[in-house]
Coordinates of C-alpha atoms in Angstrom, one line a residue:
Chain A
M1 CA 103.2 122.4 82.8
T2 CA 103.6 123.6 86.4
A3 CA 105.8 126.4 87.7
L4 CA 108.4 123.9 88.9
E5 CA 109.0 122.3 85.5
H6 CA 111.7 123.6 83.3
A7 CA 110.5 124.4 79.8
S8 CA 112.7 121.6 78.3
G9 CA 111.5 119.1 80.9
E10 CA 114.9 118.9 82.5
I11 CA 115.4 118.6 86.2
T12 CA 116.0 122.1 87.6
P13 CA 118.0 122.6 90.9
L14 CA 114.7 123.6 92.5
I15 CA 113.0 120.3 91.6
Y16 CA 116.2 118.4 92.7
G17 CA 116.2 120.3 96.0
I18 CA 112.5 119.7 96.7
A19 CA 112.7 116.0 96.0
T20 CA 115.8 115.7 98.1
G21 CA 114.0 117.6 100.9
I22 CA 111.0 115.4 100.8
F23 CA 113.2 112.3 100.8
C24 CA 115.5 113.5 103.7
L25 CA 112.6 114.8 105.8
S26 CA 110.6 111.6 105.3
Y27 CA 113.6 109.4 106.2
L28 CA 114.4 111.5 109.2
L29 CA 110.8 111.2 110.5
I30 CA 110.8 107.5 109.9
L31 CA 114.1 107.2 111.8
T32 CA 113.0 109.2 114.8
E33 CA 109.7 107.3 114.9
K34 CA 107.9 110.5 116.1
V35 CA 105.2 109.9 113.5
H36 CA 104.0 106.5 112.3
K37 CA 106.1 105.5 109.3
T38 CA 103.1 104.8 107.1
K39 CA 101.8 108.4 107.6
V40 CA 105.2 109.7 106.7
A41 CA 105.6 107.5 103.6
L42 CA 102.1 108.2 102.3
L43 CA 102.4 112.0 102.7
G44 CA 105.9 112.0 101.2
G45 CA 104.8 109.9 98.3
A46 CA 101.7 112.1 97.7
L47 CA 103.9 115.3 97.8
M48 CA 106.2 113.8 95.2
I49 CA 103.2 113.5 92.9
A50 CA 101.5 116.7 93.9
L51 CA 104.5 119.0 93.5
P52 CA 105.0 117.3 90.9
I53 CA 108.3 115.6 91.0
L54 CA 106.7 112.5 89.4
S55 CA 103.6 112.5 87.3
Q56 CA 100.7 110.3 88.7
N57 CA 101.2 108.1 85.7
E58 CA 104.9 107.6 86.5
A59 CA 104.1 107.0 90.2
F60 CA 101.4 104.4 89.5
H61 CA 102.5 102.8 86.3
S62 CA 106.2 103.3 85.6
V63 CA 108.4 100.3 86.2
I64 CA 111.4 102.6 86.8
Y65 CA 110.0 105.2 89.1
G66 CA 106.6 103.9 90.3
I67 CA 105.1 101.5 92.8
D68 CA 106.6 98.0 92.6
Y69 CA 103.4 95.9 92.4
N70 CA 105.5 92.7 92.4
V71 CA 106.5 93.4 96.0
I72 CA 103.0 94.7 97.0
F73 CA 101.1 91.7 95.7
L74 CA 103.7 89.2 97.0
L75 CA 103.3 90.8 100.4
I76 CA 99.4 90.8 100.2
G77 CA 99.3 87.2 99.0
M78 CA 101.6 85.9 101.7
M79 CA 99.8 87.9 104.4
I80 CA 96.5 86.3 103.4
M81 CA 97.9 82.8 103.4
V82 CA 99.8 83.3 106.7
H83 CA 96.6 84.7 108.4
I84 CA 94.6 81.6 107.5
L85 CA 97.6 79.4 108.4
G86 CA 97.8 81.2 111.8
E87 CA 94.1 80.6 112.5
S88 CA 94.5 76.9 111.8
G89 CA 96.6 76.3 115.0
I90 CA 99.2 74.3 113.0
F91 CA 102.0 76.7 114.0
E92 CA 101.3 76.3 117.8
W93 CA 100.8 72.6 117.3
M94 CA 104.3 72.3 115.8
A95 CA 105.8 74.4 118.6
I96 CA 104.3 72.3 121.4
W97 CA 105.3 69.2 119.5
F98 CA 108.9 70.5 119.4
A99 CA 108.8 71.3 123.1
K100 CA 107.7 67.8 123.9
L101 CA 110.3 66.4 121.5
A102 CA 112.9 68.4 123.5
D103 CA 111.7 66.3 126.5
G104 CA 110.5 69.5 128.3
R105 CA 114.1 70.5 128.9
P106 CA 114.5 74.3 128.6
L107 CA 117.8 74.4 126.8
K108 CA 116.7 71.9 124.2
I109 CA 113.4 73.7 123.8
M110 CA 115.4 77.0 123.3
I111 CA 117.5 75.4 120.6
F112 CA 114.6 73.7 118.9
F113 CA 112.6 76.9 118.9
V114 CA 115.6 78.8 117.5
V115 CA 115.9 76.4 114.6
F116 CA 112.1 76.3 114.1
T117 CA 112.0 80.1 114.1
A118 CA 114.8 80.3 111.5
I119 CA 113.1 77.8 109.2
A120 CA 109.7 79.3 109.6
S121 CA 111.1 82.8 109.0
A122 CA 112.7 81.7 105.8
F123 CA 109.2 81.0 104.4
L124 CA 107.0 83.4 106.4
D125 CA 107.3 87.0 107.2
N126 CA 109.6 87.5 110.3
V127 CA 107.0 89.6 112.1
T128 CA 104.3 86.9 111.6
T129 CA 106.7 84.2 112.8
V130 CA 107.5 86.0 116.1
I131 CA 103.8 86.9 116.6
L132 CA 102.8 83.3 116.2
L133 CA 105.7 81.9 118.3
A134 CA 105.9 84.5 121.1
P135 CA 102.7 83.4 122.9
V136 CA 103.7 79.7 122.8
T137 CA 107.2 80.7 124.1
L138 CA 105.6 82.7 127.0
L139 CA 103.3 79.7 127.8
I140 CA 106.2 77.2 127.9
A141 CA 108.3 79.6 130.0
D142 CA 105.3 80.2 132.3
E143 CA 104.8 76.4 132.7
L144 CA 108.5 75.8 133.3
E145 CA 108.7 78.8 135.6
V146 CA 111.8 80.3 133.8
D147 CA 112.5 83.8 132.5
P148 CA 111.0 84.1 129.0
I149 CA 113.1 87.0 128.0
P150 CA 116.2 85.0 126.8
F151 CA 113.9 82.7 124.9
L152 CA 112.1 85.6 123.2
L153 CA 115.4 87.4 122.4
V154 CA 117.2 84.4 120.9
E155 CA 114.1 83.6 118.8
V156 CA 113.8 87.1 117.3
L157 CA 117.5 87.1 116.4
S158 CA 117.0 83.8 114.8
S159 CA 114.0 85.0 112.9
N160 CA 116.1 87.8 111.4
I161 CA 118.9 85.4 110.5
G162 CA 116.5 82.8 109.0
G163 CA 114.6 85.4 107.0
T164 CA 117.8 86.3 105.2
A165 CA 117.9 82.9 103.5
T166 CA 115.1 83.3 101.0
L167 CA 113.4 85.8 98.7
I168 CA 110.2 85.8 100.8
G169 CA 111.9 85.6 104.2
D170 CA 112.5 89.4 104.8
P171 CA 111.1 92.4 102.9
P172 CA 114.6 93.7 101.9
N173 CA 115.0 90.6 99.9
L174 CA 111.7 91.1 98.1
L175 CA 112.9 94.6 97.1
I176 CA 116.3 93.3 95.9
A177 CA 114.7 90.4 94.0
S178 CA 112.4 92.7 92.2
K179 CA 115.0 95.3 91.2
A180 CA 117.6 92.7 90.3
Q181 CA 115.2 90.3 88.7
L182 CA 116.4 87.5 91.0
G183 CA 114.3 84.4 91.7
F184 CA 113.5 82.3 94.7
T185 CA 116.2 79.7 93.9
D186 CA 118.8 82.4 93.4
F187 CA 118.4 83.5 97.0
L188 CA 118.3 79.9 98.2
F189 CA 121.4 79.0 96.3
H190 CA 123.4 82.1 97.2
L191 CA 122.2 83.1 100.7
A192 CA 120.9 79.9 102.3
P193 CA 124.4 78.3 102.6
A194 CA 125.7 81.3 104.5
V195 CA 122.6 81.3 106.8
V196 CA 123.1 77.6 107.6
V197 CA 126.7 78.3 108.7
M198 CA 125.4 81.3 110.8
M199 CA 122.7 79.2 112.4
I200 CA 125.2 76.5 113.3
A201 CA 127.5 79.1 115.0
Y202 CA 124.5 80.8 116.6
T203 CA 123.0 77.6 118.1
A204 CA 126.5 76.6 119.3
I205 CA 126.8 79.9 121.1
I206 CA 123.3 79.5 122.7
Y207 CA 124.3 76.1 123.9
F208 CA 127.5 77.2 125.6
V209 CA 125.9 80.4 127.1
F210 CA 122.8 78.7 128.5
R211 CA 123.8 75.1 129.2
K212 CA 124.4 75.8 132.9
R213 CA 121.7 78.4 133.4
L214 CA 118.6 76.5 132.2
S215 CA 117.5 73.6 134.3
V216 CA 114.1 72.9 135.9
K217 CA 112.6 70.4 138.2
E218 CA 111.1 67.2 136.9
E219 CA 107.5 68.1 137.9
L220 CA 107.8 71.3 135.7
R221 CA 109.1 69.3 132.7
Q222 CA 106.1 67.0 133.1
R223 CA 103.8 70.0 132.6
V224 CA 105.2 70.4 129.1
L225 CA 105.2 66.7 128.4
N226 CA 101.5 66.5 129.5
M227 CA 100.4 69.1 127.0
D228 CA 98.0 67.7 124.4
E229 CA 98.9 69.6 121.3
R230 CA 96.1 68.0 119.3
R231 CA 93.7 70.3 121.2
L232 CA 95.2 73.3 119.4
I233 CA 93.9 72.3 116.1
K234 CA 90.2 73.0 116.2
D235 CA 89.7 72.5 112.4
P236 CA 92.0 69.7 111.1
G237 CA 90.6 70.2 107.6
L238 CA 91.7 73.9 107.6
A239 CA 95.1 72.9 109.0
R240 CA 95.6 70.4 106.2
K241 CA 94.5 72.7 103.5
S242 CA 96.6 75.6 104.8
V243 CA 99.8 73.5 105.0
M244 CA 99.1 72.0 101.5
V245 CA 98.6 75.4 99.9
L246 CA 101.7 76.8 101.6
V247 CA 103.9 73.9 100.5
L248 CA 102.5 74.2 96.9
T249 CA 103.2 77.9 97.0
I250 CA 106.8 77.4 98.1
V251 CA 107.2 74.8 95.3
G252 CA 105.7 77.4 93.0
F253 CA 108.3 80.0 94.1
T254 CA 111.0 77.4 93.5
F255 CA 109.9 76.8 90.0
H256 CA 108.4 80.2 89.1
G257 CA 110.9 80.6 86.3
V258 CA 109.9 77.3 84.7
L259 CA 106.2 78.1 85.2
H260 CA 106.8 81.6 83.7
M261 CA 105.1 83.2 86.7
E262 CA 106.4 86.1 88.8
P263 CA 106.6 85.3 92.6
A264 CA 103.8 87.8 93.2
T265 CA 101.5 85.7 90.8
V266 CA 102.5 82.5 92.7
A267 CA 101.6 84.2 96.1
L268 CA 98.3 85.6 94.8
L269 CA 97.4 82.2 93.3
G270 CA 98.1 80.5 96.7
A271 CA 96.1 83.2 98.5
G272 CA 93.2 82.9 96.1
V273 CA 93.1 79.1 96.3
L274 CA 93.4 79.0 100.1
L275 CA 90.8 81.7 100.5
F276 CA 88.5 79.8 98.2
I277 CA 88.9 76.3 99.7
S278 CA 89.1 77.4 103.4
G279 CA 85.6 78.7 103.4
K280 CA 86.8 81.7 105.4
D281 CA 85.0 85.1 105.3
P282 CA 87.1 87.3 103.1
Q283 CA 86.2 90.3 105.2
Q284 CA 87.7 88.7 108.3
V285 CA 90.8 87.4 106.4
F286 CA 91.5 90.8 104.9
E287 CA 91.5 92.3 108.4
G288 CA 94.6 90.1 108.9
V289 CA 96.5 91.9 106.1
E290 CA 98.9 94.5 107.5
W291 CA 97.6 97.3 105.4
T292 CA 99.8 99.8 107.2
T293 CA 102.8 97.9 105.9
I294 CA 101.4 97.7 102.4
F295 CA 100.8 101.5 102.3
F296 CA 104.2 102.1 103.8
F297 CA 105.7 100.3 100.9
I298 CA 103.5 102.2 98.4
G299 CA 104.5 105.6 99.8
L300 CA 108.1 104.6 100.0
F301 CA 108.3 103.4 96.4
I302 CA 107.0 106.8 95.2
I303 CA 109.4 108.8 97.4
V304 CA 112.4 106.7 96.1
G305 CA 111.0 107.0 92.6
G306 CA 111.1 110.8 93.0
V307 CA 114.7 110.9 94.0
V308 CA 115.7 108.4 91.3
K309 CA 114.0 110.6 88.7
V310 CA 115.7 113.9 89.8
G311 CA 119.1 112.1 89.9
L312 CA 119.9 112.1 93.6
V313 CA 120.3 108.3 93.6
G314 CA 122.5 108.7 90.5
D315 CA 124.7 111.2 92.4
L316 CA 125.0 108.9 95.4
S317 CA 126.0 106.0 93.1
Q318 CA 128.7 108.2 91.6
L319 CA 130.0 108.8 95.1
M320 CA 129.9 105.1 95.8
I321 CA 131.9 104.5 92.6
Q322 CA 134.5 107.1 93.6
L323 CA 134.8 105.7 97.1
T324 CA 135.0 102.0 96.3
E325 CA 136.4 102.2 92.7
P326 CA 134.7 99.1 91.3
T327 CA 135.5 97.8 87.8
K328 CA 133.5 95.7 85.4
D329 CA 135.5 92.6 86.5
D330 CA 136.1 93.3 90.2
M331 CA 133.7 94.8 92.7
F332 CA 135.3 93.2 95.8
F333 CA 135.8 96.4 97.8
T334 CA 132.3 97.6 96.8
T335 CA 130.9 94.3 98.0
M336 CA 132.6 94.6 101.4
V337 CA 131.7 98.2 101.9
M338 CA 128.1 97.4 100.9
L339 CA 127.9 94.5 103.4
W340 CA 129.2 96.5 106.4
F341 CA 127.5 99.8 105.5
S342 CA 124.2 98.0 105.1
G343 CA 124.7 96.1 108.3
I344 CA 125.5 99.2 110.4
S345 CA 122.8 101.3 108.7
S346 CA 120.1 98.7 109.1
A347 CA 120.8 98.5 112.8
I348 CA 120.1 102.2 113.0
V349 CA 117.3 102.8 110.4
D350 CA 114.5 100.5 109.3
N351 CA 116.1 98.2 106.7
I352 CA 113.1 98.5 104.3
P353 CA 113.6 102.2 103.4
F354 CA 117.4 101.6 103.4
V355 CA 117.2 98.9 100.8
A356 CA 114.5 100.8 98.8
T357 CA 117.1 103.5 98.3
M358 CA 120.2 101.3 97.9
S359 CA 118.8 98.9 95.3
P360 CA 118.2 101.7 92.7
L361 CA 121.6 103.0 93.7
V362 CA 123.2 99.6 92.7
L363 CA 121.2 99.7 89.4
D364 CA 122.6 103.2 88.7
M365 CA 126.1 102.0 89.6
A366 CA 125.7 99.0 87.2
N367 CA 124.5 101.3 84.5
E368 CA 127.5 103.5 84.9
L369 CA 130.0 100.7 85.0
F370 CA 128.6 98.4 82.3
H371 CA 126.9 100.9 79.9
G372 CA 128.8 104.1 80.7
G373 CA 125.5 105.5 82.0
G374 CA 123.9 105.1 78.6
E375 CA 120.9 103.0 79.6
V376 CA 118.0 103.7 81.8
A377 CA 119.1 102.5 85.2
G378 CA 115.7 101.0 86.1
N379 CA 115.5 99.1 82.8
L380 CA 118.9 97.3 82.5
P381 CA 119.1 94.0 80.6
V382 CA 119.2 90.9 82.7
E383 CA 122.7 90.1 81.6
T384 CA 123.9 93.3 83.3
L385 CA 121.8 92.7 86.4
H386 CA 123.1 89.2 86.8
N387 CA 126.7 90.0 85.8
P388 CA 129.0 87.8 87.9
A389 CA 130.9 90.9 89.1
L390 CA 127.7 92.6 90.2
M391 CA 126.0 89.6 91.9
P392 CA 128.0 89.7 95.1
V393 CA 127.0 93.3 95.5
W394 CA 123.3 92.3 95.5
W395 CA 124.1 89.5 98.0
S396 CA 126.1 91.8 100.3
L397 CA 123.2 94.2 100.3
A398 CA 120.7 91.5 101.2
L399 CA 123.0 90.0 103.9
G400 CA 123.9 93.3 105.4
S401 CA 120.4 94.8 105.5
C402 CA 118.8 91.6 106.9
L403 CA 121.5 90.7 109.5
G404 CA 122.0 94.3 110.5
G405 CA 118.4 94.3 111.8
N406 CA 119.6 92.4 114.8
G407 CA 122.0 95.2 115.8
S408 CA 119.4 97.2 117.8
P409 CA 115.9 97.0 119.2
I410 CA 114.7 99.2 116.3
G411 CA 116.7 97.5 113.6
A412 CA 113.9 95.2 112.5
S413 CA 110.1 95.2 112.8
A414 CA 110.2 91.8 114.4
N415 CA 112.4 93.2 117.2
V416 CA 109.9 96.0 117.9
M417 CA 107.1 93.5 117.9
I418 CA 108.7 91.1 120.4
I419 CA 109.7 93.9 122.8
G420 CA 106.1 95.1 122.7
I421 CA 104.6 91.6 123.4
A422 CA 107.1 91.0 126.2
E423 CA 106.3 94.4 127.8
K424 CA 102.5 93.7 127.6
S425 CA 103.2 90.4 129.3
G426 CA 105.0 92.1 132.1
Y427 CA 108.6 91.5 131.0
K428 CA 110.5 94.7 130.1
I429 CA 113.3 94.2 127.6
S430 CA 115.6 97.2 128.0
F431 CA 117.6 98.7 125.1
K432 CA 120.8 97.5 126.9
R433 CA 119.5 94.0 127.4
F434 CA 118.6 93.7 123.7
L435 CA 122.0 95.0 122.7
A436 CA 123.7 92.5 125.0
Y437 CA 122.2 89.7 122.8
G438 CA 121.8 91.5 119.4
L439 CA 125.1 93.2 119.0
P440 CA 127.5 90.3 119.4
I441 CA 125.2 88.1 117.1
T442 CA 125.1 90.9 114.5
L443 CA 128.9 91.1 114.5
L444 CA 129.3 87.4 114.4
T445 CA 126.8 86.9 111.5
L446 CA 128.3 89.9 109.5
C447 CA 131.8 88.4 110.0
I448 CA 130.5 85.0 108.7
A449 CA 128.8 86.8 105.8
N450 CA 132.1 88.6 105.0
V451 CA 134.1 85.4 105.0
Y452 CA 131.4 83.7 103.0
L453 CA 131.3 86.4 100.3
Y454 CA 135.1 86.3 100.1
L455 CA 135.4 82.6 99.8
R456 CA 132.5 82.1 97.5
Y457 CA 133.0 84.9 95.0
Y458 CA 136.6 86.2 95.3
W459 CA 138.8 83.3 96.4
Chain B
M1 CA 64.2 109.8 135.7
I2 CA 67.5 111.1 136.9
V3 CA 70.5 109.2 138.3
S4 CA 70.2 110.4 141.9
N5 CA 66.8 108.8 142.5
S6 CA 67.7 105.6 140.7
M7 CA 71.1 104.8 142.3
I8 CA 72.1 102.8 145.3
P9 CA 73.2 105.6 147.7
E10 CA 75.3 103.4 150.0
P11 CA 76.8 100.6 148.1
V12 CA 79.8 98.5 149.1
I13 CA 82.8 100.6 148.5
I14 CA 86.3 99.4 148.5
D15 CA 89.3 101.1 150.0
E16 CA 92.3 101.2 147.6
K17 CA 94.5 99.6 150.2
A18 CA 92.1 96.7 150.7
G19 CA 93.6 93.2 150.3
L20 CA 92.5 90.7 147.7
W21 CA 90.5 88.5 150.2
D22 CA 88.9 91.6 151.8
L23 CA 87.8 92.7 148.3
I24 CA 86.5 89.3 147.4
N25 CA 84.6 88.9 150.7
Q26 CA 83.0 92.3 150.3
L27 CA 81.9 91.6 146.8
L28 CA 80.5 88.2 147.7
A29 CA 78.6 89.6 150.7
S30 CA 77.1 92.5 148.7
G31 CA 76.2 90.5 145.6
Q32 CA 77.9 93.2 143.5
D33 CA 80.1 92.2 140.6
T34 CA 82.0 95.5 140.8
A35 CA 82.5 98.1 143.4
P36 CA 83.8 101.7 143.4
V37 CA 87.2 102.3 144.9
V38 CA 87.5 105.6 146.9
N39 CA 90.4 107.2 148.7
R40 CA 90.4 108.7 152.2
N41 CA 88.8 111.9 151.0
N42 CA 85.9 110.0 149.5
K43 CA 87.0 110.8 146.0
L44 CA 86.3 108.1 143.3
V45 CA 89.7 106.7 142.1
G46 CA 88.5 103.6 140.2
V47 CA 86.3 100.6 139.9
V48 CA 87.3 97.1 140.8
G49 CA 85.4 93.8 140.2
I50 CA 85.7 90.1 139.9
H51 CA 86.6 90.6 136.2
D52 CA 89.7 92.6 137.3
V53 CA 90.8 89.7 139.6
F54 CA 90.4 87.2 136.8
S55 CA 92.2 89.5 134.3
K56 CA 95.2 89.5 136.5
I57 CA 95.3 85.7 136.5
V58 CA 94.9 85.2 132.7
P59 CA 98.3 85.9 131.2
E60 CA 98.8 88.1 128.1
Y61 CA 99.8 85.2 125.9
I62 CA 96.3 83.7 126.3
R63 CA 94.8 87.0 125.1
L64 CA 97.2 87.0 122.1
D65 CA 96.4 83.4 121.2
E66 CA 93.3 82.0 122.9
K67 CA 94.0 78.5 121.4
L68 CA 96.7 78.2 124.1
M69 CA 94.2 78.3 127.0
S70 CA 93.8 74.5 126.8
M71 CA 97.6 74.0 127.3
V72 CA 98.0 75.2 130.9
H73 CA 98.4 72.5 133.6
E74 CA 95.7 71.5 135.9
G75 CA 95.7 73.6 139.0
Y76 CA 97.1 76.7 137.1
F77 CA 94.2 78.9 138.2
E78 CA 94.6 78.1 141.9
E79 CA 98.4 78.5 141.8
K80 CA 98.2 81.9 140.0
F81 CA 95.5 83.0 142.4
R82 CA 97.7 82.3 145.3
K83 CA 100.5 84.4 143.8
F84 CA 98.2 87.4 143.7
E85 CA 97.1 87.1 147.3
G86 CA 99.3 90.1 148.3
V87 CA 97.9 92.5 145.8
Q88 CA 95.6 95.4 146.8
A89 CA 92.4 96.7 145.3
G90 CA 94.4 99.7 144.1
D91 CA 96.6 97.4 142.0
L92 CA 93.7 95.7 140.4
M93 CA 91.2 98.6 139.8
K94 CA 90.5 100.2 136.5
T95 CA 91.3 103.9 136.7
E96 CA 90.0 104.9 133.2
I97 CA 86.4 104.6 133.9
D98 CA 83.0 105.9 132.9
W99 CA 80.8 107.5 135.5
V100 CA 77.6 109.5 135.7
E101 CA 76.7 112.5 137.8
P102 CA 73.6 112.6 140.1
T103 CA 71.8 115.1 137.9
D104 CA 72.4 113.1 134.6
A105 CA 69.4 111.5 133.0
V106 CA 69.2 107.8 133.7
F107 CA 69.2 107.2 129.9
K108 CA 72.9 108.2 129.9
A109 CA 73.7 105.4 132.3
V110 CA 71.6 102.9 130.3
A111 CA 73.4 104.0 127.1
L112 CA 76.8 103.5 128.7
F113 CA 75.7 100.0 130.0
V114 CA 74.8 99.0 126.5
K115 CA 77.7 100.6 124.8
H116 CA 80.4 99.2 127.1
R117 CA 78.6 96.1 128.4
R118 CA 78.7 97.3 132.0
R119 CA 76.4 96.3 134.8
A120 CA 77.2 99.2 137.1
L121 CA 78.5 102.7 137.0
P122 CA 79.8 104.9 139.8
V123 CA 78.0 108.2 140.5
R124 CA 80.2 111.1 141.4
E125 CA 80.0 114.9 141.7
K126 CA 82.0 117.1 139.3
D127 CA 84.8 117.4 141.9
G128 CA 85.2 113.6 142.0
T129 CA 83.3 113.1 145.3
F130 CA 81.7 109.7 145.3
V131 CA 77.9 109.6 145.9
G132 CA 76.6 106.2 144.9
L133 CA 76.4 103.4 142.4
I134 CA 73.9 102.9 139.6
T135 CA 73.2 99.4 138.4
R136 CA 70.9 97.8 135.9
K137 CA 68.8 96.4 138.7
S138 CA 68.6 99.7 140.6
I139 CA 67.3 101.4 137.4
L140 CA 64.7 98.7 136.8
R141 CA 63.6 98.9 140.4
R142 CA 63.0 102.6 140.1
L143 CA 61.3 102.2 136.8
H144 CA 59.0 99.6 138.2
Y145 CA 58.2 101.7 141.2
K146 CA 57.5 104.8 139.0
L147 CA 55.3 103.0 136.5
N148 CA 53.3 101.3 139.2
K149 CA 52.7 104.7 141.0
V150 CA 51.5 106.2 137.7
E151 CA 49.0 103.3 137.2
E152 CA 47.8 103.6 140.8
G153 CA 47.3 107.4 140.3
S154 CA 45.3 106.9 137.2

């Protein structure tokens, strides 16, 4: 027993204060971006164990307080697959093919790329999607001699919207799926329809805003039409294998319930098979895994586990209950507050730590409402987690946190990435210019989400 | 062997205000791949070479995804080159550079050549005053001369 532990094992005010301090300080540092977020998360997580708010056993092995390996291995599996897929050239091949299909006309290319980005982001990580598409976009803009910034901006916004549609599209959805025990088809069935409506509205806006601004000379269009996209695929065998394994993995995600496999197992299986049949050097492939992101998640899980254990998240959920007054049968106001609160918060702070905190808060709220606080919040029965009154709250959290990422340049990792690529390429995207695109689209998509949630679950 | 007796004491040097064609002509005439850039006070401010000219022409997206290099239209290189005709040596030069001092051992220059795959390094005094250029060939020439002299002496 350490000096911080009470003799009875109960949480003393000192322990509560220390855990809250670590949590607040870590989130503050992540928000200000003064220190790399992975350094903050790892140190915060290590302090939670060292002090000890959580025992090492709880941090490493507890389902309630510890690292969520379902999320970790799902991320690693997808990163391995996407890295090999990226090397195959298939993504660039498709992009050029779309540009030619658009007849080399910039407005059509923009719309095709926006739709392509949304679909790709639904199945690949948003950051990966923009990293793969941004160079092709810059190439096309260079060849057409048009400003690439509007193209890059509409694509990154599309990536954040498209990523909302599926379990694997955006990290907040992974966190929600794991806590709420929701499957790939749940997300597809409940969120994809809203995303389709948003994308229709979004592309319509793009059309009306840019229809008179984007036109190029015939000779420039010919440059795009003369591109031979087949030259992008150096190893057709690898391209075929990568696409086949990715498609099978998505099928696996869709039927993971029937297959009795968690999504992480499906992703690991896909990664293992592709690594095996691709003949790639594992050392080189593993360099493509974003280990900083993985360790950011690991640290974050432990930090959040610490504040869940000391009861801070429980107290916040009580506050949420007092403010929104949900009942077992009706959580309409809670759903709406969750949507807009998540949307606004995710524009200001990284949506991953936000959802990492909010998802246990929803669990605690469900425990309070449906079991009078009598169960362990992290171990609620599936019937409670999937209660029809609670489900819209999960969806509003997912919609708000994913769509809110478009609200500012720092709202989502993909935004930061695209701004960085543009700047390196000599195109500065100012905070104001990003907001001019991002803010109206965030408001539009959140309004659509609001109407969708109302019509689908409360009308 | 020390740097001062292995270097080229009067290499082609480029003024930071020199235009692109002036720079290219001087490099072609001297046979040097790179040249030191000095200011009016003869202080070393950077190094510029053919690589820096080419780097300006190759866009960032090709560096991010080299597969795309086969997608640009015919004549791309010439067109981009023409767009950069107005740039000056000072816009192209690298300012974060390695250098050696005249009293350094030649081995330091050799080690830097190997480590950073360089062909030449500027030689400067502690206060930044430019004194010469040491190249792989100038080192070999000196080495050859020195070894031959030893053999003749023995």
